[in-house]
Amino acid sequence: MIWVESPDAFFFHFWNAWEEPESDEVVVIGSCMTPPDSIFNEHDESLQSVLSEIRLNLKTGKSTRRPIIQEPSDHVNLEVGMVNRNLLGRQTSYAYLAIAEPWPKISGFAKVDLLTGEVKKYMYGDKRYGGEPFFLPTEQNCEAEDDGYILAFVHDEKTWKSELHIVNAKNLQFEASVKLPSRVPYGFHGTFIDSRGLVNQA
């Protein structure tokens, strides 16, 4: 067992982690709540969810924390979401995360380049909010990491109607929507099961 000192941090969610043998480091990607105890205590500081890269050095027992989005003007509160699940435990380039603004509602989602910090946004529109974005690859072994679609439930608080939005993950272009017969409550987590998966459930 190896103990590693880490920066003060509180994470609701981690998005991925992988080993980098050449540097003896474990890289962890997650959304770090700032200040760390802001969820459980009253603070004058405004709450921020900072997408961060933590590097745990297994040789030195030390660690570093780097905000992935470097420019303060680009900062956005990013929470529930995911990476391409086919790459869990391996280095990933992108994360698809809910934009938790106005906190705690979710007004859209972002595709974040984990290396450069570039942020691309898909917004739901006025008085329209949703839940966790779900990345669905076009194929099990697609060549490009972002070759797939983002699925997201969207609820319109003016009309009280809900839809499923289907968005191209490469360019965040809207592809289609499915009108739903009833409201889908706001929630954190979901999953996708194809027809073969449903058969296996029976």
CSV table of C-alpha atoms in Angstrom, one decimal:
chain,number,residue,atom,x,y,z
A,1,MET,CA,0.0,0.0,0.0
A,2,ILE,CA,1.2,3.5,-0.9
A,3,TRP,CA,0.0,6.7,0.8
A,4,VAL,CA,0.0,9.9,-1.2
A,5,GLU,CA,-0.6,13.3,0.3
A,6,SER,CA,-3.3,15.2,-1.7
A,7,PRO,CA,-4.4,18.8,-1.9
A,8,ASP,CA,-7.5,19.8,0.2
A,9,ALA,CA,-10.4,18.9,-2.0
A,10,PHE,CA,-13.9,17.5,-2.0
A,11,PHE,CA,-15.3,15.7,-5.1
A,12,PHE,CA,-18.9,14.8,-5.7
A,13,HIS,CA,-17.8,12.9,-8.9
A,14,PHE,CA,-14.7,11.5,-10.6
A,15,TRP,CA,-14.7,11.2,-14.4
A,16,ASN,CA,-11.7,9.0,-15.1
A,17,ALA,CA,-8.3,7.9,-13.8
A,18,TRP,CA,-5.3,6.2,-15.4
A,19,GLU,CA,-1.7,5.2,-14.8
A,20,GLU,CA,1.3,6.8,-16.4
A,21,PRO,CA,4.1,4.3,-15.8
A,22,GLU,CA,6.8,6.6,-17.3
A,23,SER,CA,6.3,9.1,-14.5
A,24,ASP,CA,5.0,6.7,-11.8
A,25,GLU,CA,1.9,8.8,-11.5
A,26,VAL,CA,-1.8,8.1,-11.3
A,27,VAL,CA,-3.9,10.8,-13.0
A,28,VAL,CA,-7.3,11.5,-11.6
A,29,ILE,CA,-9.9,13.7,-13.4
A,30,GLY,CA,-12.8,15.1,-11.3
A,31,SER,CA,-14.9,18.1,-10.4
A,32,CYS,CA,-13.5,19.7,-7.2
A,33,MET,CA,-15.8,21.7,-5.0
A,34,THR,CA,-14.3,25.0,-3.9
A,35,PRO,CA,-14.1,25.8,-1.1
A,36,PRO,CA,-13.8,22.1,0.0
A,37,ASP,CA,-16.5,22.2,2.7
A,38,SER,CA,-18.8,24.6,0.9
A,39,ILE,CA,-21.6,21.9,0.5
A,40,PHE,CA,-21.9,21.2,4.2
A,41,ASN,CA,-21.1,24.6,5.8
A,42,GLU,CA,-22.2,28.2,5.3
A,43,HIS,CA,-19.7,30.3,3.4
A,44,ASP,CA,-19.5,33.9,2.2
A,45,GLU,CA,-17.6,32.6,-0.8
A,46,SER,CA,-19.6,31.5,-3.9
A,47,LEU,CA,-19.6,27.8,-4.6
A,48,GLN,CA,-17.5,26.7,-7.6
A,49,SER,CA,-17.1,23.2,-9.1
A,50,VAL,CA,-13.7,23.3,-10.7
A,51,LEU,CA,-12.8,20.6,-13.2
A,52,SER,CA,-9.4,19.4,-12.0
A,53,GLU,CA,-6.5,17.0,-12.8
A,54,ILE,CA,-4.8,15.5,-9.8
A,55,ARG,CA,-1.5,13.7,-10.3
A,56,LEU,CA,-0.6,11.2,-7.5
A,57,ASN,CA,3.1,10.4,-7.6
A,58,LEU,CA,3.6,6.9,-6.3
A,59,LYS,CA,7.4,7.3,-6.0
A,60,THR,CA,7.5,10.6,-4.0
A,61,GLY,CA,4.2,10.3,-2.2
A,62,LYS,CA,3.3,13.8,-3.3
A,63,SER,CA,0.6,15.2,-5.6
A,64,THR,CA,-0.4,18.2,-7.6
A,65,ARG,CA,-3.7,19.7,-8.6
A,66,ARG,CA,-4.3,21.5,-11.9
A,67,PRO,CA,-7.5,23.3,-12.9
A,68,ILE,CA,-8.1,22.1,-16.4
A,69,ILE,CA,-9.9,25.3,-17.5
A,70,GLN,CA,-7.1,27.8,-17.0
A,71,GLU,CA,-8.8,31.1,-18.1
A,72,PRO,CA,-11.0,32.6,-15.3
A,73,SER,CA,-13.3,34.0,-17.9
A,74,ASP,CA,-14.0,30.5,-19.3
A,75,HIS,CA,-14.8,29.0,-15.9
A,76,VAL,CA,-18.1,27.3,-15.6
A,77,ASN,CA,-19.5,25.0,-12.9
A,78,LEU,CA,-19.3,21.5,-14.3
A,79,GLU,CA,-20.8,18.5,-12.5
A,80,VAL,CA,-22.5,15.2,-13.4
A,81,GLY,CA,-21.3,13.7,-16.7
A,82,MET,CA,-18.9,11.2,-18.2
A,83,VAL,CA,-16.2,10.2,-20.6
A,84,ASN,CA,-16.3,7.6,-23.3
A,85,ARG,CA,-16.9,4.5,-21.1
A,86,ASN,CA,-14.9,2.3,-23.6
A,87,LEU,CA,-11.8,4.2,-22.3
A,88,LEU,CA,-12.4,4.1,-18.6
A,89,GLY,CA,-9.1,3.5,-16.9
A,90,ARG,CA,-7.2,4.7,-19.9
A,91,GLN,CA,-6.1,8.3,-20.9
A,92,THR,CA,-9.0,10.2,-22.4
A,93,SER,CA,-9.1,13.5,-24.3
A,94,TYR,CA,-12.7,14.6,-23.6
A,95,ALA,CA,-15.2,14.8,-20.8
A,96,TYR,CA,-18.9,15.6,-21.3
A,97,LEU,CA,-20.2,17.4,-18.2
A,98,ALA,CA,-23.4,19.2,-17.1
A,99,ILE,CA,-23.3,23.0,-16.8
A,100,ALA,CA,-24.6,23.5,-13.2
A,101,GLU,CA,-25.7,27.1,-13.6
A,102,PRO,CA,-27.8,28.6,-12.2
A,103,TRP,CA,-26.7,26.3,-9.3
A,104,PRO,CA,-28.0,23.6,-8.8
A,105,LYS,CA,-30.0,23.5,-12.1
A,106,ILE,CA,-28.4,22.3,-15.3
A,107,SER,CA,-28.8,24.7,-18.2
A,108,GLY,CA,-26.7,22.7,-20.8
A,109,PHE,CA,-23.6,20.6,-21.1
A,110,ALA,CA,-20.0,21.1,-22.1
A,111,LYS,CA,-17.4,19.1,-24.0
A,112,VAL,CA,-14.1,19.8,-22.4
A,113,ASP,CA,-10.7,19.0,-23.9
A,114,LEU,CA,-8.8,17.6,-20.9
A,115,LEU,CA,-5.4,18.6,-22.3
A,116,THR,CA,-6.0,22.1,-23.6
A,117,GLY,CA,-8.9,23.1,-21.4
A,118,GLU,CA,-11.0,24.2,-24.4
A,119,VAL,CA,-14.7,24.3,-23.6
A,120,LYS,CA,-17.5,23.9,-26.1
A,121,LYS,CA,-21.1,24.3,-24.9
A,122,TYR,CA,-24.5,23.1,-25.8
A,123,MET,CA,-27.2,25.1,-24.1
A,124,TYR,CA,-30.8,24.1,-23.6
A,125,GLY,CA,-32.4,27.5,-23.9
A,126,ASP,CA,-34.4,29.9,-21.8
A,127,LYS,CA,-36.1,28.2,-18.8
A,128,ARG,CA,-35.0,24.8,-20.1
A,129,TYR,CA,-33.0,22.5,-17.8
A,130,GLY,CA,-31.9,18.9,-17.8
A,131,GLY,CA,-29.8,16.2,-16.1
A,132,GLU,CA,-26.7,14.2,-16.7
A,133,PRO,CA,-25.4,14.1,-20.3
A,134,PHE,CA,-24.8,10.6,-21.5
A,135,PHE,CA,-22.2,9.8,-24.2
A,136,LEU,CA,-23.1,6.9,-26.5
A,137,PRO,CA,-20.5,5.8,-29.0
A,138,THR,CA,-21.6,5.0,-32.5
A,139,GLU,CA,-19.8,1.6,-32.3
A,140,GLN,CA,-18.1,-0.3,-29.5
A,141,ASN,CA,-14.7,0.2,-31.1
A,142,CYS,CA,-15.0,3.5,-32.9
A,143,GLU,CA,-11.7,5.0,-34.1
A,144,ALA,CA,-12.2,8.6,-32.7
A,145,GLU,CA,-12.9,9.0,-29.0
A,146,ASP,CA,-15.7,11.5,-29.7
A,147,ASP,CA,-17.4,9.5,-32.4
A,148,GLY,CA,-20.8,9.2,-30.9
A,149,TYR,CA,-23.8,11.1,-29.5
A,150,ILE,CA,-24.7,12.9,-26.4
A,151,LEU,CA,-28.2,12.0,-25.0
A,152,ALA,CA,-29.8,14.5,-22.5
A,153,PHE,CA,-33.3,14.9,-21.1
A,154,VAL,CA,-34.5,18.5,-21.3
A,155,HIS,CA,-37.5,19.9,-19.5
A,156,ASP,CA,-39.1,23.2,-20.5
A,157,GLU,CA,-40.4,25.0,-17.3
A,158,LYS,CA,-42.6,27.3,-19.4
A,159,THR,CA,-44.5,24.6,-21.3
A,160,TRP,CA,-43.9,21.9,-18.7
A,161,LYS,CA,-42.9,19.5,-21.5
A,162,SER,CA,-39.9,17.2,-21.7
A,163,GLU,CA,-37.7,15.9,-24.6
A,164,LEU,CA,-34.8,13.7,-25.2
A,165,HIS,CA,-32.1,15.7,-27.1
A,166,ILE,CA,-29.6,13.8,-29.3
A,167,VAL,CA,-26.5,15.8,-30.1
A,168,ASN,CA,-23.4,15.0,-32.2
A,169,ALA,CA,-20.5,14.6,-29.8
A,170,LYS,CA,-17.9,15.8,-32.4
A,171,ASN,CA,-19.3,19.2,-33.1
A,172,LEU,CA,-22.2,19.6,-30.5
A,173,GLN,CA,-24.7,20.0,-33.4
A,174,PHE,CA,-28.3,19.2,-32.5
A,175,GLU,CA,-29.3,16.0,-34.4
A,176,ALA,CA,-32.8,15.1,-33.2
A,177,SER,CA,-35.3,15.3,-30.3
A,178,VAL,CA,-37.9,12.9,-29.0
A,179,LYS,CA,-41.0,14.4,-27.4
A,180,LEU,CA,-41.8,12.6,-24.2
A,181,PRO,CA,-45.4,11.9,-23.0
A,182,SER,CA,-44.7,13.2,-19.5
A,183,ARG,CA,-42.2,15.2,-17.5
A,184,VAL,CA,-38.9,13.6,-16.7
A,185,PRO,CA,-37.8,14.9,-13.2
A,186,TYR,CA,-34.4,16.4,-12.9
A,187,GLY,CA,-31.9,13.8,-11.7
A,188,PHE,CA,-28.3,13.0,-11.6
A,189,HIS,CA,-27.6,9.7,-13.2
A,190,GLY,CA,-28.9,7.5,-16.0
A,191,THR,CA,-27.8,4.8,-18.4
A,192,PHE,CA,-28.5,3.5,-21.9
A,193,ILE,CA,-29.4,-0.1,-22.7
A,194,ASP,CA,-29.7,-1.3,-26.3
A,195,SER,CA,-32.1,-4.0,-27.5
A,196,ARG,CA,-29.6,-6.8,-26.8
A,197,GLY,CA,-29.1,-5.5,-23.3
A,198,LEU,CA,-32.9,-5.5,-22.7
A,199,VAL,CA,-33.2,-9.1,-23.8
A,200,ASN,CA,-30.5,-10.1,-21.3
A,201,GLN,CA,-32.5,-8.4,-18.5
A,202,ALA,CA,-35.5,-10.7,-19.0
